[in-house]
Each structure stands twice: as structure tokens, then as C-alpha cells.
mmCIF file of C-alpha atoms in Angstrom:
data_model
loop_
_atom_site.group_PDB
_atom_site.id
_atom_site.type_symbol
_atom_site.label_atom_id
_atom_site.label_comp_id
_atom_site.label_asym_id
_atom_site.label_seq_id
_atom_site.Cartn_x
_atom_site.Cartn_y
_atom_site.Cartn_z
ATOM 1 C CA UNK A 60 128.953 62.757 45.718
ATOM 2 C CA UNK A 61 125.336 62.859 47.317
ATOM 3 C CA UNK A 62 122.617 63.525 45.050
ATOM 4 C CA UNK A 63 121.260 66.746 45.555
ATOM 5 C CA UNK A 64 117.758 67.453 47.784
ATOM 6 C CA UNK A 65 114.637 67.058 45.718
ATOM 7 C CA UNK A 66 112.004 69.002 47.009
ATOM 8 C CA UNK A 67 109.351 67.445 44.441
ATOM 9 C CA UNK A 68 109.871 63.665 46.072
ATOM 10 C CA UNK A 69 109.958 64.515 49.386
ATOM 11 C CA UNK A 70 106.817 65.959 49.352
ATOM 12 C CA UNK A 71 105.687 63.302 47.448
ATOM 13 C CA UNK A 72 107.381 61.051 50.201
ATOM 14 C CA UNK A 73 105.512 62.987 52.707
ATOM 15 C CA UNK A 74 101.625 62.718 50.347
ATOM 16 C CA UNK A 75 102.327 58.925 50.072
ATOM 17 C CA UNK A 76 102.800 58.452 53.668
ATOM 18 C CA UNK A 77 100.166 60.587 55.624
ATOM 19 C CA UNK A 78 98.349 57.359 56.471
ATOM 20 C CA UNK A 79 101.349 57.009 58.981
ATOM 21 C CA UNK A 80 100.567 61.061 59.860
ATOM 22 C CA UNK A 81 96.817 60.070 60.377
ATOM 23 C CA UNK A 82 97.461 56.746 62.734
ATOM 24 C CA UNK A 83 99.933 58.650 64.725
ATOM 25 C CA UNK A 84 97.779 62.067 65.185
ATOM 26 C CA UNK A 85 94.746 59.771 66.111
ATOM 27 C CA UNK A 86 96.651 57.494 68.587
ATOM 28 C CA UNK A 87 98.056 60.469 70.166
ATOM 29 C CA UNK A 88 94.673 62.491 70.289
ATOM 30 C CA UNK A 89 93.038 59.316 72.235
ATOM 31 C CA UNK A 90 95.620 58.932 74.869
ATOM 32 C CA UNK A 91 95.146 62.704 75.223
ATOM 33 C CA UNK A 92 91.558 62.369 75.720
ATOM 34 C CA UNK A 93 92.098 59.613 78.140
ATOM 35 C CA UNK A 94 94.535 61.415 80.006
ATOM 36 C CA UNK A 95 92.390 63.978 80.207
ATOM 37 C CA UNK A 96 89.072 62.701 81.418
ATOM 38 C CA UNK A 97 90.373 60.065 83.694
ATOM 39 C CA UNK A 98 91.670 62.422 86.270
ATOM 40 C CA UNK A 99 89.313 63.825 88.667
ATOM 41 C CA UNK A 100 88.675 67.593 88.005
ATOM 42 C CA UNK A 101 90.302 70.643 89.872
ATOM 43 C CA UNK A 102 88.807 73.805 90.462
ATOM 44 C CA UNK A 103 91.086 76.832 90.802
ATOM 45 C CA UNK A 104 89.488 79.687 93.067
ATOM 46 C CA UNK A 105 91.501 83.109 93.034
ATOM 47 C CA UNK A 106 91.006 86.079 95.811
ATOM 48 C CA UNK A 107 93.024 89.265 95.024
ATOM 49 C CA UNK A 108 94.479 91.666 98.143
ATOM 50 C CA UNK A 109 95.532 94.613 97.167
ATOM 51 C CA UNK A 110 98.645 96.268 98.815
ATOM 52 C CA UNK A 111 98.371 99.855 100.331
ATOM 53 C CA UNK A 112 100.663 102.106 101.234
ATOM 54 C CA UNK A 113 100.745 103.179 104.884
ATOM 55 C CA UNK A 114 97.509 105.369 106.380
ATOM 56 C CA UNK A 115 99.073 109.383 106.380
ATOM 57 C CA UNK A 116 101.089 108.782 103.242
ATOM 58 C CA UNK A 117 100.873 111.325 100.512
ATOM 59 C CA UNK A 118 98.975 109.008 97.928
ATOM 60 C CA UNK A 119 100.423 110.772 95.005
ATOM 61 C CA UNK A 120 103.548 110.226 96.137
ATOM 62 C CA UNK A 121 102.817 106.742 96.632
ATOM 63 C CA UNK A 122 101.098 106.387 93.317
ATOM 64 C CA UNK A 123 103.693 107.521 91.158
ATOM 65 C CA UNK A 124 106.907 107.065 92.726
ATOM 66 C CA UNK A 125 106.856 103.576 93.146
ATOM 67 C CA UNK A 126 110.110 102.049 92.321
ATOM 68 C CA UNK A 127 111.494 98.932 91.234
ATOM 69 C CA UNK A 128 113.083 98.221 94.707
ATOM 70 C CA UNK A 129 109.922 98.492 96.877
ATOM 71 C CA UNK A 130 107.844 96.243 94.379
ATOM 72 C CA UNK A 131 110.665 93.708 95.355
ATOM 73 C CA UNK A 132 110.260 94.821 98.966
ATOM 74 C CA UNK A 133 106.322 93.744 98.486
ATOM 75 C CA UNK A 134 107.258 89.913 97.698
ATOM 76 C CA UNK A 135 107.626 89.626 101.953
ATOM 77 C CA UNK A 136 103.700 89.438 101.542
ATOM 78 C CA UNK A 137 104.381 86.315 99.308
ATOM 79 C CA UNK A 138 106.167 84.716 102.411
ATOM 80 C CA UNK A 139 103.180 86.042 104.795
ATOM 81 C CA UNK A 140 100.350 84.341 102.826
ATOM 82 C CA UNK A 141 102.006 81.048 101.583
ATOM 83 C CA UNK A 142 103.331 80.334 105.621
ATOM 84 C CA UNK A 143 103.557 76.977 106.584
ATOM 85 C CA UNK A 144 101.569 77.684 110.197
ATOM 86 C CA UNK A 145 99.230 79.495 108.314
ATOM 87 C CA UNK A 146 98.307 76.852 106.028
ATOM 88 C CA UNK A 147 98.586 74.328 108.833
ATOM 89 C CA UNK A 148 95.361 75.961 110.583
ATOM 90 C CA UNK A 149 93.771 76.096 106.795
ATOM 91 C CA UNK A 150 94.575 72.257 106.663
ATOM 92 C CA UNK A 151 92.889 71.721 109.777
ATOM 93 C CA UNK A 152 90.190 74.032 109.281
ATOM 94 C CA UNK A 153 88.781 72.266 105.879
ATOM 95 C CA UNK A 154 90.239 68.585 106.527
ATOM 96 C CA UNK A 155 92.813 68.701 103.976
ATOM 97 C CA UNK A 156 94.944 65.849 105.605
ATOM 98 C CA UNK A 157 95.987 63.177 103.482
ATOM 99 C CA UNK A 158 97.472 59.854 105.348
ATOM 100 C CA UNK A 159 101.279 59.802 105.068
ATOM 101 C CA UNK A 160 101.443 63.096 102.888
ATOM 102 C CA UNK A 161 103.635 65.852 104.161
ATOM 103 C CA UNK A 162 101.727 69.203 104.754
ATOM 104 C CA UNK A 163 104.639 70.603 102.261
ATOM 105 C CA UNK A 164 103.689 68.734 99.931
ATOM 106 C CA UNK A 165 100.133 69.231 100.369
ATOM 107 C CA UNK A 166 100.644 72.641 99.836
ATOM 108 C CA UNK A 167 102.887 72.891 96.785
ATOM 109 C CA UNK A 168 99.760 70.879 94.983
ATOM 110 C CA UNK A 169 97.094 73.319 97.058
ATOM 111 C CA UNK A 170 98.180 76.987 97.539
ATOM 112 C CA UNK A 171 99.600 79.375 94.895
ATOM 113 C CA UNK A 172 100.913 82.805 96.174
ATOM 114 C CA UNK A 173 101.838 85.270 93.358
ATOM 115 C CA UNK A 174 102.118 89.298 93.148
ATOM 116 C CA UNK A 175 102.047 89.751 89.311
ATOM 117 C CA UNK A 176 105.008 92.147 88.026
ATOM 118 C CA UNK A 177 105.094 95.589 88.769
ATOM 119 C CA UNK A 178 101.890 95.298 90.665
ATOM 120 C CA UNK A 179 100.884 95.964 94.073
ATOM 121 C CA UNK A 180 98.074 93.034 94.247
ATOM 122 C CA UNK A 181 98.656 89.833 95.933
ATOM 123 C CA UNK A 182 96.703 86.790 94.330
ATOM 124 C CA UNK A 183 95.922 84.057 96.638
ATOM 125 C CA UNK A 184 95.028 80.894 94.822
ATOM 126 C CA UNK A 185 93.460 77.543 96.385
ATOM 127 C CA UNK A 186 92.861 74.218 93.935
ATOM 128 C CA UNK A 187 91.140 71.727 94.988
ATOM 129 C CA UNK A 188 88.363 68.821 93.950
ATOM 130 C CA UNK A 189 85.458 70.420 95.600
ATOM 131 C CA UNK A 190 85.258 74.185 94.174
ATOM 132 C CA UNK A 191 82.999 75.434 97.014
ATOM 133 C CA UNK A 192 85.882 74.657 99.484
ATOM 134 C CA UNK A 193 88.464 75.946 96.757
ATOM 135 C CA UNK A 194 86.883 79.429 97.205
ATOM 136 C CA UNK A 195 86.689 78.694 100.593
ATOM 137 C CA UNK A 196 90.013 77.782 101.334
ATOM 138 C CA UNK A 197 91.022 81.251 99.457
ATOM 139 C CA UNK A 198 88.872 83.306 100.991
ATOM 140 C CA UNK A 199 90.306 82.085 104.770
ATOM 141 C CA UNK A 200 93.970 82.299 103.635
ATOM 142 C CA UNK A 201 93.558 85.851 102.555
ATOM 143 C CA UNK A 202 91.708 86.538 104.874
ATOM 144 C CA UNK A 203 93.871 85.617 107.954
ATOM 145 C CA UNK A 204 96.368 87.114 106.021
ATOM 146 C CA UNK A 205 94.813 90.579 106.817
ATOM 147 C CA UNK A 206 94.687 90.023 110.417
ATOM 148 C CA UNK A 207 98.317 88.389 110.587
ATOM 149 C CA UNK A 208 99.583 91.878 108.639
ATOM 150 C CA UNK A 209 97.504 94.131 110.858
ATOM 151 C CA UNK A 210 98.731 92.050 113.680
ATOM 152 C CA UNK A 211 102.551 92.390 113.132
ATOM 153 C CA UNK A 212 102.140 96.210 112.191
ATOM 154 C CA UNK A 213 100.164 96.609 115.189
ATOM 155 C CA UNK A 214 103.173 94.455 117.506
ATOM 156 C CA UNK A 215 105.550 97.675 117.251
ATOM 157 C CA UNK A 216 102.699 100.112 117.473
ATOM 158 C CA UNK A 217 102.061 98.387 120.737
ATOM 159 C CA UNK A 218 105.613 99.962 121.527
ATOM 160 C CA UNK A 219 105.473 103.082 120.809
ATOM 161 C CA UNK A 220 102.081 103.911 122.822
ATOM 162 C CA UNK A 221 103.501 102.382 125.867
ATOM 163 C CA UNK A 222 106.125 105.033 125.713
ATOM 164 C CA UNK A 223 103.667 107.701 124.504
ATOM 165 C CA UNK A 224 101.597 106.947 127.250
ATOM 166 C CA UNK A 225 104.256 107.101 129.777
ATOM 167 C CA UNK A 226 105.208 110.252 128.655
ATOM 168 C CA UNK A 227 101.513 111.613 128.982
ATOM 169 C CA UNK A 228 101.446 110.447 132.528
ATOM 170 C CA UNK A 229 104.584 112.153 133.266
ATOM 171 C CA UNK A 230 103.241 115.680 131.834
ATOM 172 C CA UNK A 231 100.299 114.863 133.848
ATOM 173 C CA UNK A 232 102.186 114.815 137.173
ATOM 174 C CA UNK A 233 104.141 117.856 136.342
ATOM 175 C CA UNK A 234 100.994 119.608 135.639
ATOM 176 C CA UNK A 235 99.689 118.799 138.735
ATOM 177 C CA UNK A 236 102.686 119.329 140.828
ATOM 178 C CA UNK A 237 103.050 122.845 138.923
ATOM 179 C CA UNK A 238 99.451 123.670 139.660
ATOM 180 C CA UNK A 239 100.116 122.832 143.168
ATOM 181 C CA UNK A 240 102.833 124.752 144.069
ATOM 182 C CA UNK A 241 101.315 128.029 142.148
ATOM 183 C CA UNK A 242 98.016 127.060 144.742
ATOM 184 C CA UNK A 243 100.501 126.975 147.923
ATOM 185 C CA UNK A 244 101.788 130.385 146.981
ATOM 186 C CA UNK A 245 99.174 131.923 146.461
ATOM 187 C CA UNK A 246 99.277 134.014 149.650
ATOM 188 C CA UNK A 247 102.447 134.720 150.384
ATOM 189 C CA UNK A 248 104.786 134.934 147.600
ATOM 190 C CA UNK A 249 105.660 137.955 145.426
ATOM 191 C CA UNK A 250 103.862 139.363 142.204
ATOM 192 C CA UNK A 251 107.117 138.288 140.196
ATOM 193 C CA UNK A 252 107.357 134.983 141.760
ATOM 194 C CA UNK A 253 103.650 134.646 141.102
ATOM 195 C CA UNK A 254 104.175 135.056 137.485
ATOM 196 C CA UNK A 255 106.939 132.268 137.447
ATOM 197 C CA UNK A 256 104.934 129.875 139.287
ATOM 198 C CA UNK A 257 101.725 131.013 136.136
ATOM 199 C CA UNK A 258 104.530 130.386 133.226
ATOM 200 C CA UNK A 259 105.221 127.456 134.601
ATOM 201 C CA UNK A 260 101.813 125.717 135.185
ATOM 202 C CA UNK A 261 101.115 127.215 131.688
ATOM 203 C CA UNK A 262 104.497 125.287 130.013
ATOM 204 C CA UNK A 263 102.777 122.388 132.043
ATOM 205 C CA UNK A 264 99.699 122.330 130.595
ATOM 206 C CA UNK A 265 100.666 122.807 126.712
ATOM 207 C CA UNK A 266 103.428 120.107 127.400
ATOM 208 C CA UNK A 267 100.537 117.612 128.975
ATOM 209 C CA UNK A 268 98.291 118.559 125.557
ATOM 210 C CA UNK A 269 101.147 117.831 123.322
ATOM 211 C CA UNK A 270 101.642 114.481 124.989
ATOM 212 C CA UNK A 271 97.902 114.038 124.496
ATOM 213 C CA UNK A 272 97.509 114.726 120.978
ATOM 214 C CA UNK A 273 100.687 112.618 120.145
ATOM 215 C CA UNK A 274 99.156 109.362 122.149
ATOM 216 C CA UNK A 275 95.672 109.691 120.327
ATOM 217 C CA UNK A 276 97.397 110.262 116.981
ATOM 218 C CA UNK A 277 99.509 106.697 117.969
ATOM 219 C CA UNK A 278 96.234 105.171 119.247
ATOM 220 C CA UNK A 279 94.282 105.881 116.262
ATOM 221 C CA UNK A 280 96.875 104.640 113.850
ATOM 222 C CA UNK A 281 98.008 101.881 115.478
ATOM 223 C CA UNK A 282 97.946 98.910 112.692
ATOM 224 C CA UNK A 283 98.188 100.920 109.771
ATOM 225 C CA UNK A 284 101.846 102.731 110.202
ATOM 226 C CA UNK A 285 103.050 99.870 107.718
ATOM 227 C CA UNK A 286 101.612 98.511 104.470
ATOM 228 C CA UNK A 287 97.884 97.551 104.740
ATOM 229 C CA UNK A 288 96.244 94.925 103.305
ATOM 230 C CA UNK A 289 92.780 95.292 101.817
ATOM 231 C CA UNK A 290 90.360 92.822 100.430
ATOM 232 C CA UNK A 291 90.201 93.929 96.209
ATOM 233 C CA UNK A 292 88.329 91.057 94.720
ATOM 234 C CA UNK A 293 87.228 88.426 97.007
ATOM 235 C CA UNK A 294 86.991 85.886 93.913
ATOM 236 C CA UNK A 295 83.327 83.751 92.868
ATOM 237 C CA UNK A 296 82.785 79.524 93.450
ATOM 238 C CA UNK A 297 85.137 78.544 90.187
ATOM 239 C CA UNK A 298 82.755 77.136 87.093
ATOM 240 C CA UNK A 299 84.726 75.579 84.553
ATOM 241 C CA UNK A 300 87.748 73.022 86.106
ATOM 242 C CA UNK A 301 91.221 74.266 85.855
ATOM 243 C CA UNK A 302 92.563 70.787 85.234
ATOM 244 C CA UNK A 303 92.597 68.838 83.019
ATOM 245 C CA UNK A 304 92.442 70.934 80.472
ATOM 246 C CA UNK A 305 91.139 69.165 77.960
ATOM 247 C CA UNK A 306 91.954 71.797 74.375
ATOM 248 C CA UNK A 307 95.149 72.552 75.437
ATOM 249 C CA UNK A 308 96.144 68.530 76.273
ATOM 250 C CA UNK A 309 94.399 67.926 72.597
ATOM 251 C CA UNK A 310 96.646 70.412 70.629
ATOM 252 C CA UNK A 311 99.581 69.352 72.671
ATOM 253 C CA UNK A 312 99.011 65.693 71.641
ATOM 254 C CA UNK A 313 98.500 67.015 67.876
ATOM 255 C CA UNK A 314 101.440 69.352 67.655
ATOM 256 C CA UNK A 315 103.819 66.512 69.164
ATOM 257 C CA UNK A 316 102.175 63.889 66.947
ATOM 258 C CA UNK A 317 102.853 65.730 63.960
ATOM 259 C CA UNK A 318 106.532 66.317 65.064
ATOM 260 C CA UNK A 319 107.860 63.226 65.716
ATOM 261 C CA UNK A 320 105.445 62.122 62.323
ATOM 262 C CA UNK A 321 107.633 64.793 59.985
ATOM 263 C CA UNK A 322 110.790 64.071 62.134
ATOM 264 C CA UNK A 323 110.287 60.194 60.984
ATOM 265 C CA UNK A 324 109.418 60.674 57.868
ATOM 266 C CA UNK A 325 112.209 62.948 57.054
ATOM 267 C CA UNK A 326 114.893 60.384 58.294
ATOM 268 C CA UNK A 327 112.810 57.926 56.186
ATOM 269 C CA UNK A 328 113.182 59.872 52.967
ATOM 270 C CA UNK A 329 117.247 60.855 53.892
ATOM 271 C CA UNK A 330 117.708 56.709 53.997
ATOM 272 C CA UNK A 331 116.220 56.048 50.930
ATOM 273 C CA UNK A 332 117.865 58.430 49.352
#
């Protein structure tokens, strides 16, 4: 039958043995602090977008009936920041290249893309060695991200005012042709033909101003039918370095240290007893 647990000698186990504690905590606290000031320093530089709803929406509507399905809709603006051709120009643009590195690759180590949950802000997030061209880097991918969304809302704008304009040009030339058949009978037709040919240049006209308005309502919008993208917090030069991070590495080391330490020494004391 196995003798029962004693709590009083395994803590004295544990008292007579903390030398073993102390050498393992200090061993693992200097390869922490080696592995943390060998590496070259990272600075992480973060620029915020927010997400707006479209120019003409009600905003209380938009403000308060915002549900769980179009903040999933919103992660498409992940996909438009973190693009690959995107980030190709930003490679080129601040000589990220690295000899025989993939751009992917480059990248995944580079750019971080989030929209927190239940949020409408996208955080755009460039780390790098030099934290003037962190920011930089940040700034430019948000940046172009702007243009690239007012660009793609602006494509099928581009549409629609082509046919509005078409339209307009057609009302035009009905006014016209109207006005000039009222002009030719002027002279000889009759008082109740007249007052056709007056309806009818009338209908042409407040057709031709409906046209109008509708094209200048297109043209003034065009961009900002969809989701706009607006600059919220375009971010400072980063200070401290985001890695290594030196207390958190330290504690790490510790708390592991003092695991495998109590893990040993328990299966020490279970042997000997």
C-alpha cells in the first residue's frame, strides 16, 4: 500500500531544493535577455480608416441598425488593404525587396490588416526596422486604399451617368423638336391644335429638367454611392520598439522556469517516496 502524501516533506523537499529553482530561473532569465537584445528592433506604426456608410444615408439609421451581417460584409476592406498589387507598389515604393524572399512572405512579416470586432474602423499596420518608414509605409497603404475604394465605387457610377446623360440628351432633342414644331405652326394651325403643340413643348421641358436634376444628382455623388473610406487617425513615428519585447520575454522565461522547476521537483519527491 503507498504511503500516504505528506504535505509537510514536500514542502520541505521543495525549501531544500530552491538552489535548483534559483539556477534554473537565472539560466532561463539570461537566455531571455539574450534573446531579446540580440535581435534588431521593430517598430510597429498603426493608421486607423474609419468606415462610412454611403453619402444620402439616413445616419441614424446607419448608426444604430448595424447588424451582425454587414460588420461581416465590412471584412472585404480587409482584402482591399492587405492586396498583393497593392503592397507590390508599397514594396517598390520604399525598397522593401529582400534577395530571394517572396513578396508573400515579405508581407506576412510587414503588413497587418485588422477591423477590430463589432467595429467599423480598419487598422492598417506596417513593422519594420526603420520607424520613420514604418509610419510611412502605413500612411501610403491606407492611403491608396482610399483612392482604390473611391475608385471601384466610382467604376459603376461611371455607368450610370453614361445612361443618365444619354437620357438628358434625348429630352433635349425632344424639347427642341417640340419647340420646333409649336414655332412652324404658329400661323396656320388652330387655337386647339395650338394648345396641343404648348402641352407638349411644356411635357418637354419638365421631362428635359428631370433628366437634368437626376444627372447632376449622379455627377455629384459619383464615388460615394458605396461605403467611404475616411482617414480617422493617421497614426505618429512609433517610439518605443514593438519587438522584442523585452518584460514580457522576461516573465515568460520566469513563469516557464518555475514550471518545469516544480514539475521536476515534484517527480523528484514522488521517486523518493
Amino acid at each position: 500500500m503507498p504511503d500516504p502524501f505528506d504535505a509537510y516533506q514536500y514542502l520541505s523537499h521543495l525549501r531544500t531544493r530552491w538552489r535548483l529553482v534559483a539556477i534554473v530561473s537565472a539560466a532561463a532569465l539570461l537566455v531571455a535577455l539574450a534573446a531579446s537584445l540580440l535581435p534588431s528592433k521593430k517598430y510597429t506604426a498603426t493608421v486607423t480608416l474609419l468606415i462610412e456608410p454611403p453619402a444620402g444615408s439616413d445616419p441614424r439609421g446607419s448608426s444604430t441598425a448595424v447588424s451582425p451581417i454587414y460588420l461581416e460584409s465590412l471584412k472585404t476592406y480587409e482584402h482591399l488593404a492587405s492586396s498583393d498589387h497593392l503592397f507590390a507598389q508599397a514594396v517598390e515604393r520604399f525598397q522593401l525587396r529582400q534577395a530571394d524572399l517572396p513578396i508573400e512572405n515579405i508581407k506576412r512579416t510587414v503588413l497587418q490588416v485588422t477591423i477590430p470586432r463589432n467595429t467599423k474602423v480598419l487598422e492598417i499596420s506596417a513593422t519594420l526596422p526603420d520607424r520613420q518608414k514604418a509610419h510611412a509605409l502605413a500612411l501610403f497603404i491606407a492611403q491608396e486604399t482610399i483612392q482604390l475604394n473611391r475608385k471601384t465605387n466610382r467604376s459603376g457610377d461611371d455607368e450610370l451617368i453614361v445612361a443618365a446623360r444619354r437620357r438628358a440628351e434625348q429630352a433635349v432633342a425632344r424639347t427642341k423638336a417640340a419647340e420646333a414644331a409649336r414655332a412652324r405652326a404658329a400661323t396656320g394651325a388652330s387655337r386647339f391644335e395650338l394648345d396641343s403643340l404648348d402641352s407638349e413643348v411644356q411635357s418637354a421641358w419638365v421631362a428635359q429638367d428631370e433628366e437634368e436634376r437626376r444627372l447632376r444628382e449622379l455627377e455629384a455623388t459619383a464615388g460615394y454611392r458605396g461605403e467611404r473610406l475616411t482617414l480617422l487617425d493617421p497614426g505618429v513615428v512609433p517610439e518605443r520598439p514593438s519587438s522584442p519585447n523585452l518584460p514580457l520575454n522576461v516573465l515568460a522565461a520566469l513563469a516557464l522556469a518555475l514550471t518545469v522547476s516544480w514539475l521536476y521537483l515534484t517527480l523528484e519527491f514522488g521517486l523518493r517516496s
